[in-house]
Coordinates of C-alpha atoms in Angstrom, one line a residue:
X1 CA 28.2 101.0 145.5
X2 CA 26.7 97.7 145.3
X3 CA 26.4 94.7 147.5
X4 CA 29.8 92.7 148.1
X5 CA 29.5 89.0 148.9
X6 CA 33.1 88.1 149.7
X7 CA 33.7 86.6 153.1
X8 CA 35.1 88.8 155.9
X9 CA 37.9 86.7 156.8
X10 CA 39.3 87.0 153.3
X11 CA 38.4 90.5 152.7
X12 CA 40.0 91.9 155.7
X13 CA 43.2 90.9 154.3
X14 CA 42.8 93.6 151.7
X15 CA 44.4 96.0 154.0
X16 CA 47.7 94.2 153.9
X17 CA 47.8 94.7 150.1
X18 CA 50.6 96.8 148.7
X19 CA 49.6 96.8 145.0
X20 CA 49.4 100.3 143.9
X21 CA 47.2 99.7 141.1
X22 CA 47.3 96.8 138.8
X23 CA 49.4 95.7 136.1
X24 CA 49.0 94.3 132.6
X25 CA 47.3 95.2 129.5
X26 CA 45.8 93.4 126.5
X27 CA 43.0 94.9 124.6
X28 CA 39.7 93.7 123.4
X29 CA 38.4 94.1 119.9
X30 CA 35.8 96.3 121.1
X31 CA 38.2 98.8 122.5
X32 CA 38.5 100.7 119.2
X33 CA 39.4 104.0 121.1
X34 CA 42.3 102.3 122.8
X35 CA 43.6 100.9 119.6
X36 CA 43.4 104.2 117.9
X37 CA 45.4 105.9 120.7
X38 CA 48.1 103.1 120.3
X39 CA 48.3 103.7 116.6
X40 CA 48.6 107.5 117.2
X41 CA 51.3 107.0 119.7
X42 CA 53.3 105.0 117.4
X43 CA 52.9 107.5 114.5
X44 CA 54.3 110.2 116.7
X45 CA 57.1 108.2 117.9
X46 CA 58.2 107.3 114.4
X47 CA 58.0 110.8 113.2
X48 CA 60.3 111.9 115.9
X49 CA 63.0 109.2 116.0
X50 CA 65.7 109.8 118.6
X51 CA 63.8 112.3 120.6
X52 CA 61.7 112.1 123.7
X53 CA 58.1 112.3 122.3
X54 CA 55.7 111.3 124.9
X55 CA 55.1 115.0 125.7
X56 CA 53.6 115.5 122.2
X57 CA 51.1 112.5 122.7
X58 CA 47.5 113.2 123.7
X59 CA 46.5 112.1 127.1
X60 CA 44.7 109.1 125.9
X61 CA 47.6 108.1 123.8
X62 CA 49.9 108.4 126.8
X63 CA 47.7 106.3 128.9
X64 CA 47.1 103.6 126.2
X65 CA 50.9 103.2 125.7
X66 CA 51.5 103.1 129.5
X67 CA 48.9 100.2 129.9
X68 CA 50.3 98.5 126.8
X69 CA 53.7 98.3 128.6
X70 CA 52.2 95.9 131.2
X71 CA 52.3 93.3 128.6
X72 CA 55.9 94.2 127.7
X73 CA 58.8 96.1 129.5
X74 CA 56.8 97.5 132.5
X75 CA 59.8 99.2 134.1
X76 CA 60.4 101.0 130.8
X77 CA 56.8 102.0 130.7
X78 CA 57.0 103.5 134.1
X79 CA 60.1 105.4 133.3
X80 CA 58.6 106.9 130.2
X81 CA 55.0 107.5 131.2
X82 CA 54.9 107.9 135.1
X83 CA 56.2 111.1 136.6
X84 CA 58.9 110.7 139.4
X85 CA 56.8 113.2 141.2
X86 CA 53.6 111.1 140.9
X87 CA 50.8 111.6 143.4
X88 CA 49.5 108.2 144.0
X89 CA 46.2 107.2 145.5
X90 CA 46.3 103.5 145.7
X91 CA 43.6 100.7 146.5
X92 CA 44.0 101.4 150.1
X93 CA 45.4 104.8 150.5
X94 CA 48.5 106.6 149.2
X95 CA 51.8 104.8 148.3
X96 CA 54.9 105.8 146.4
X97 CA 55.8 105.2 142.8
X98 CA 58.5 102.6 143.6
X99 CA 56.2 100.6 145.8
X100 CA 53.6 100.6 142.9
X101 CA 56.1 99.3 140.4
X102 CA 57.7 96.6 142.6
X103 CA 54.2 95.4 143.6
X104 CA 53.0 95.1 139.9
X105 CA 56.3 93.4 138.8
X106 CA 55.9 90.9 141.7
X107 CA 52.2 90.2 140.5
X108 CA 53.3 89.9 136.9
X109 CA 56.2 87.5 137.7
X110 CA 53.9 85.3 139.9
X111 CA 51.2 84.8 137.3
X112 CA 52.0 82.3 134.3
X113 CA 50.5 83.5 131.2
X114 CA 50.0 86.9 132.6
X115 CA 47.9 89.4 130.6
X116 CA 46.3 92.7 131.1
X117 CA 43.5 93.6 128.9
X118 CA 42.0 97.2 128.6
X119 CA 38.3 96.9 128.4
X120 CA 37.5 100.7 128.0
X121 CA 39.2 104.2 128.1
X122 CA 37.4 107.4 128.6
X123 CA 39.2 110.9 128.5
X124 CA 38.1 114.4 129.3
X125 CA 40.7 117.1 129.4
X126 CA 44.0 115.8 130.8
X127 CA 42.2 112.9 132.9
X128 CA 42.0 109.4 131.3
X129 CA 40.0 106.6 132.8
X130 CA 41.1 103.0 132.2
X131 CA 38.8 100.0 133.0
X132 CA 40.9 96.8 133.0
X133 CA 41.2 93.2 133.9
X134 CA 44.3 91.0 134.2
X135 CA 44.8 87.5 135.1
X136 CA 47.0 84.3 134.8
X137 CA 47.9 81.1 136.5
X138 CA 49.0 81.7 140.1
X139 CA 52.5 79.9 140.1
X140 CA 54.5 82.1 142.3
X141 CA 54.2 84.1 145.7
X142 CA 52.0 87.1 145.9
X143 CA 52.0 89.2 149.1
X144 CA 53.4 86.3 151.0
X145 CA 50.6 83.8 149.6
X146 CA 52.2 80.8 148.0
X147 CA 51.3 79.5 144.7
X148 CA 47.7 78.0 144.5
X149 CA 47.8 76.6 140.8
X150 CA 44.5 78.5 140.2
X151 CA 43.7 80.8 137.3
X152 CA 43.0 84.1 139.0
X153 CA 41.8 87.5 137.8
X154 CA 41.9 91.1 139.1
X155 CA 40.0 93.9 137.7
X156 CA 39.7 97.6 138.5
X157 CA 39.2 101.2 137.3
X158 CA 42.0 103.7 137.2
X159 CA 42.2 107.4 136.5
X160 CA 45.4 109.1 135.4
X161 CA 46.1 112.8 135.2
X162 CA 48.3 113.4 132.4
X163 CA 50.8 116.5 132.1
X164 CA 53.6 116.7 129.5
X165 CA 53.3 113.2 128.4
X166 CA 53.3 111.6 131.8
X167 CA 50.8 110.6 134.6
X168 CA 51.4 113.0 137.5
X169 CA 48.4 111.7 139.5
X170 CA 46.8 108.3 139.8
X171 CA 43.7 106.8 141.5
X172 CA 42.7 103.1 141.4
X173 CA 39.9 101.0 142.7
X174 CA 39.6 97.2 142.2
X175 CA 38.1 94.0 143.3
X176 CA 40.9 93.0 145.8
X177 CA 38.6 91.0 148.0
X178 CA 37.8 88.4 145.4
X179 CA 41.3 88.4 144.1
X180 CA 42.7 87.6 147.6
X181 CA 40.1 84.9 148.0
X182 CA 41.1 83.2 144.7
X183 CA 44.7 83.3 145.7
X184 CA 44.1 81.5 148.8
X185 CA 41.8 78.9 147.5
X186 CA 43.2 75.3 147.1
X187 CA 44.2 74.2 143.7
X188 CA 41.5 73.2 141.3
X189 CA 41.1 71.8 137.9
X190 CA 38.2 73.9 137.3
X191 CA 39.1 76.7 134.8
X192 CA 37.8 80.2 136.0
X193 CA 34.9 81.3 134.0
X194 CA 36.0 83.7 131.3
X195 CA 34.9 87.3 131.5
X196 CA 32.2 87.7 128.9
X197 CA 31.4 90.8 127.1
X198 CA 27.8 91.7 127.6
X199 CA 25.9 92.9 124.6
X200 CA 23.5 95.6 125.5
X201 CA 20.5 96.2 123.4
X202 CA 20.0 100.2 123.1
X203 CA 17.1 100.8 125.4
X204 CA 13.8 102.2 124.0
X205 CA 13.0 103.9 127.2
X206 CA 12.4 107.7 126.8
X207 CA 11.9 110.0 129.7
X208 CA 11.5 113.7 130.5
X209 CA 15.3 113.8 131.2
X210 CA 16.4 112.5 127.9
X211 CA 17.2 116.1 126.9
X212 CA 19.9 116.3 129.7
X213 CA 23.5 115.8 128.8
X214 CA 25.1 112.4 130.1
X215 CA 27.1 114.2 132.7
X216 CA 24.0 116.1 134.0
X217 CA 22.3 112.8 134.2
X218 CA 25.0 111.2 136.3
X219 CA 25.3 114.3 138.5
X220 CA 21.7 114.1 139.2
X221 CA 21.7 110.4 139.9
X222 CA 24.5 110.6 142.4
X223 CA 22.9 113.6 144.0
X224 CA 19.8 111.4 144.8
X225 CA 22.0 109.4 147.2
X226 CA 21.6 112.2 149.6
X227 CA 17.9 112.5 149.1
X228 CA 15.3 110.1 147.6
X229 CA 17.4 107.3 146.3
X230 CA 14.5 105.1 145.1
X231 CA 13.1 108.2 143.1
X232 CA 16.7 108.6 141.7
X233 CA 16.7 105.0 140.5
X234 CA 13.3 105.3 139.1
X235 CA 14.3 108.5 137.2
X236 CA 17.9 107.9 135.9
X237 CA 18.6 104.1 136.0
X238 CA 17.2 102.0 133.1
X239 CA 14.9 99.0 134.1
X240 CA 16.8 97.1 131.3
X241 CA 20.2 98.1 133.1
X242 CA 23.3 95.8 132.5
X243 CA 25.0 95.8 135.9
X244 CA 28.6 94.9 136.6
X245 CA 28.8 94.9 140.4
X246 CA 31.7 95.0 142.7
X247 CA 31.8 91.1 142.6
X248 CA 30.3 90.2 139.3
X249 CA 26.9 91.0 137.6
X250 CA 23.7 91.5 139.8
X251 CA 20.4 93.1 139.0
X252 CA 19.1 96.6 139.4
X253 CA 16.8 95.7 142.2
X254 CA 19.5 94.1 144.3
X255 CA 21.6 97.1 143.6
X256 CA 18.9 99.5 144.9
X257 CA 17.9 97.3 147.9
X258 CA 21.7 97.0 149.0
X259 CA 22.3 100.9 148.8
X260 CA 19.0 101.6 150.7
X261 CA 20.2 99.1 153.4
X262 CA 23.6 100.8 153.4
X263 CA 22.1 104.4 153.7
X264 CA 19.7 103.4 156.5
X265 CA 22.5 101.6 158.5
X266 CA 24.8 104.8 158.4
X267 CA 23.8 107.6 160.7
X268 CA 24.7 111.0 159.1
X269 CA 25.1 109.1 155.8
X270 CA 26.6 111.3 153.1
X271 CA 27.8 110.7 149.6
X272 CA 30.3 112.9 148.1
X273 CA 31.2 113.1 144.4
X274 CA 35.0 113.9 144.1
X275 CA 35.2 114.0 140.3
X276 CA 33.3 113.2 137.1
X277 CA 34.8 112.8 133.7
X278 CA 32.8 112.3 130.6
X279 CA 33.5 111.2 127.1
X280 CA 30.5 110.5 124.6
X281 CA 27.8 108.9 126.5
X282 CA 30.0 107.5 129.4
X283 CA 30.5 109.2 132.6
X284 CA 33.1 108.2 135.2
X285 CA 32.3 109.3 138.8
X286 CA 34.8 109.1 141.6
X287 CA 32.9 109.1 145.0
X288 CA 33.2 108.5 148.8
X289 CA 30.4 107.9 151.3
X290 CA 30.4 107.5 155.0
X291 CA 28.5 107.7 158.3
X292 CA 28.4 106.2 161.7
X293 CA 27.6 102.5 161.6
X294 CA 24.4 102.3 163.7
X295 CA 22.4 99.6 161.8
X296 CA 23.0 96.1 160.2
X297 CA 24.9 95.8 157.0
X298 CA 25.3 92.6 155.2
X299 CA 24.3 90.9 158.4
X300 CA 27.0 92.6 160.4
X301 CA 25.5 94.4 163.5
X302 CA 26.1 97.9 164.3
X303 CA 29.7 98.7 165.4
X304 CA 29.3 102.4 166.4
X305 CA 32.3 103.4 164.3
X306 CA 32.4 106.1 161.8
X307 CA 33.1 104.2 158.5
X308 CA 33.9 105.0 154.9
X309 CA 33.5 103.5 151.5
X310 CA 35.0 105.0 148.2
X311 CA 34.9 103.8 144.7
X312 CA 35.0 104.7 140.9
X313 CA 31.8 104.0 138.7
X314 CA 31.1 104.3 135.2
X315 CA 27.7 104.9 133.6
X316 CA 26.7 104.6 130.0
X317 CA 23.9 107.0 129.4
X318 CA 21.2 106.5 126.7
X319 CA 18.1 108.8 126.6
X320 CA 18.7 110.3 129.9
X321 CA 19.2 107.0 131.8
X322 CA 22.0 104.7 132.7
X323 CA 21.8 101.6 130.6
X324 CA 25.1 100.0 131.7
X325 CA 27.1 100.4 135.1
X326 CA 30.4 99.3 136.3
X327 CA 31.8 99.9 139.8
X328 CA 35.0 99.1 141.7
X329 CA 35.6 100.1 145.5
X330 CA 37.6 99.6 148.6
X331 CA 35.3 97.0 150.1
X332 CA 38.1 95.1 151.8
X333 CA 38.8 98.0 154.1
X334 CA 35.1 98.9 154.5
X335 CA 34.2 95.4 155.6
X336 CA 37.0 95.5 158.1
X337 CA 35.8 98.8 159.5
X338 CA 32.2 97.7 159.9
X339 CA 33.2 94.3 161.5
X340 CA 35.4 95.8 164.1
X341 CA 33.5 96.8 167.4
X342 CA 34.1 100.4 168.7
X343 CA 35.8 99.0 171.7
X344 CA 38.3 97.3 169.6
X345 CA 39.6 100.4 167.9
X346 CA 43.1 101.7 168.2
X347 CA 44.1 103.1 171.6
X348 CA 43.8 107.0 171.5
X349 CA 47.4 107.4 172.4
X350 CA 48.6 105.1 169.4
X351 CA 46.4 107.2 167.0
X352 CA 47.9 110.5 168.4
X353 CA 51.4 109.0 168.2
X354 CA 51.0 107.9 164.5
X355 CA 49.5 111.3 163.7
X356 CA 52.4 113.3 165.0
X357 CA 55.0 110.9 163.5
X358 CA 53.5 111.7 160.1
X359 CA 55.0 115.3 160.5
X360 CA 58.2 113.7 159.8
X361 CA 56.9 111.8 156.7
X362 CA 53.8 112.1 154.6
X363 CA 51.8 114.7 156.5
X364 CA 48.8 114.9 154.0
X365 CA 48.5 111.0 154.4
X366 CA 48.7 111.4 158.2
X367 CA 45.7 113.9 158.0
X368 CA 43.8 111.7 155.7
X369 CA 44.4 108.7 158.1
X370 CA 43.9 110.3 161.6
X371 CA 42.1 113.5 161.4
X372 CA 38.3 113.4 160.9
X373 CA 36.9 115.4 158.0
X374 CA 34.3 116.8 160.4
X375 CA 37.0 117.9 162.8
X376 CA 36.2 120.7 165.3
X377 CA 39.4 122.7 165.5
X378 CA 40.5 125.4 168.0
X379 CA 43.7 127.0 166.6
X380 CA 46.4 129.1 168.0
X381 CA 44.2 132.2 167.5
X382 CA 40.7 130.8 167.5
X383 CA 38.9 128.3 165.3
X384 CA 40.1 127.5 161.7
X385 CA 39.2 124.7 159.4
X386 CA 40.9 121.3 158.7
X387 CA 42.1 122.4 155.2
X388 CA 43.7 125.5 156.4
X389 CA 45.5 123.8 159.2
X390 CA 47.0 121.2 156.8
X391 CA 48.0 123.8 154.2
X392 CA 49.7 125.9 156.9
X393 CA 51.6 123.1 158.3
X394 CA 52.7 121.9 154.8
X395 CA 53.8 125.5 154.1
X396 CA 55.8 125.6 157.4
X397 CA 57.4 122.2 156.6
X398 CA 58.4 123.2 153.1
X399 CA 60.1 126.4 154.4
X400 CA 62.2 124.9 157.0
X401 CA 65.3 123.0 155.7
X402 CA 66.1 120.0 157.9
X403 CA 62.6 120.2 159.4
X404 CA 61.9 117.9 162.3
X405 CA 58.9 117.6 164.9
X406 CA 59.8 115.9 168.2
X407 CA 57.1 114.7 170.6
X408 CA 58.4 115.5 174.2
X409 CA 55.6 113.9 176.0
X410 CA 52.1 112.4 175.6
X411 CA 49.4 112.1 178.3
X412 CA 46.3 110.3 177.8
X413 CA 42.8 110.2 179.8
X414 CA 39.8 108.5 178.3
X415 CA 39.7 109.7 174.6
X416 CA 41.9 112.7 175.1
X417 CA 45.5 112.8 174.3
X418 CA 47.9 115.7 175.2
X419 CA 51.0 116.0 173.1
X420 CA 53.8 118.3 174.0
X421 CA 56.1 118.9 170.9
X422 CA 58.8 121.1 169.3
X423 CA 59.7 121.6 165.7
X424 CA 62.5 123.4 163.9
X425 CA 64.7 123.9 161.0
X426 CA 66.6 126.4 159.0
X427 CA 64.3 129.1 157.6
X428 CA 64.9 128.9 153.9
X429 CA 61.4 129.5 152.4
X430 CA 58.6 132.1 152.9
X431 CA 56.4 131.6 155.9
X432 CA 53.3 133.7 156.3
X433 CA 54.7 136.0 153.8
X434 CA 57.9 136.4 155.5
X435 CA 60.9 135.7 153.3
X436 CA 63.7 133.3 154.2
X437 CA 65.9 134.6 157.0
X438 CA 68.5 132.0 156.9
X439 CA 68.2 131.5 160.7
X440 CA 67.7 128.3 162.6
X441 CA 64.2 128.7 164.2
X442 CA 62.1 126.7 166.6
X443 CA 58.3 126.5 167.5
X444 CA 56.9 124.5 170.4
X445 CA 53.5 123.9 171.7
X446 CA 50.9 121.6 173.5
X447 CA 47.9 120.1 171.6
X448 CA 45.0 118.1 172.8
X449 CA 43.2 115.8 170.6
X450 CA 39.8 114.1 171.2
X451 CA 39.9 110.7 169.4
X452 CA 36.9 108.9 168.3
X453 CA 36.8 105.8 165.9
X454 CA 40.7 106.1 165.5
X455 CA 40.5 109.8 164.3
X456 CA 40.9 113.1 166.0
X457 CA 37.4 114.8 165.9
X458 CA 38.5 117.8 168.0
X459 CA 41.8 119.6 168.4
X460 CA 43.1 122.4 170.5
X461 CA 46.5 123.9 170.3
X462 CA 48.6 126.5 172.1
X463 CA 52.4 127.5 171.3
X464 CA 55.0 130.1 171.3
X465 CA 53.9 131.7 168.1
X466 CA 55.0 135.3 169.2
X467 CA 58.6 134.2 169.7
X468 CA 58.5 132.1 166.4
X469 CA 57.4 134.9 164.3
X470 CA 60.1 137.3 165.9
X471 CA 62.6 134.6 165.0
X472 CA 61.7 134.2 161.4
X473 CA 61.3 138.0 161.0
X474 CA 64.9 138.7 162.1
X475 CA 67.6 138.5 159.2
X476 CA 70.6 136.2 160.1
X477 CA 72.8 139.1 160.3
X478 CA 70.6 140.7 162.8
X479 CA 71.0 137.9 165.3

């Protein structure tokens, strides 16, 4: 959540990136927990020769072995440690497992002397957080960008949820803006400055909150983003803080000033903590924030758009305060959002068309991209909430074999789009508690969406639900 200094013309390219996460791993001498995990993994495998043993490994051992594969046989690492049913949250939204692997293999092949280094690993329950950096000399094409001859680096923070020895869900945030800038810079003989491990002296500060557990300290600090942020810094952030920002080190004062500027420039500003993971004195926080861009941010004037920024941060807590902080986030997309005037946004009809098209693909991703989290929803039978709508439509989609939604017509006036649609399939699963009938069934309706900033903020729907319920409740032999 700290100031980002990359140039817009480079950062806007972050949206075109297909990398799902990152790829390569080598490990610093200070990563004792990682090394121990690898040793543990090797011991388990040796004691169970000839059998698949990854399910017997602890989550941290699984993650350690997976990231180690970036410096060896990456495809084999994916096969062994990444579930084929993986739910993947990439740098810029969901993608699939195959795209992630292909992207990281392309990256690995294009960097001479490629090496991934795991800087830290933190685990709680079945979630493992990995802070990593990778690099090499750019000698091949990456995302269509030809070789620059430069030594380039990419760093990030990833979270894996491990079940039965495999990652079943994955999140990642990284410094793609700077990485893209490095890729596009002309060749240079200047060697990129090596990442240095900062040695932190234990703070002697002691405050009234030193009795709080690390997770309680982090929770209270991030809560202050929705209240008195300056007081939150004073209470929970050490004045001797070692800070690793989005684009390299900065100081505590710059961080606070930047976040206060951001908060003041977003009307309806709100920060939401999505997850927190703790191990020892380190706390990982996955967060998202947003609001309407009504003030200047980094010299960029108000766009009037609803914008969002998300990221993953790590705080090392000593005596009730954060003494060291790391952060990675989706600044490329954020900068593109704030630099795009409201009148340059997607045409409402295009937004609606893309949303309804997602019914035949990744519906959850369609909701995330095109349906506002503050949606006002008028359902078939009165108001409901966004989550219920998504869950209902996913249930319906899963219960109809050969499911397909067809848009019959779309009409637009101003920011309102009317969509006439029909959907159908063979009823092979339970819908609203009604068991499979084996019948081919259809549901049709007319929906209206009010589009603001590329998302539906209000939705109305009417359809032939009575007839549809009658169809699914009638057994095939009662036809």
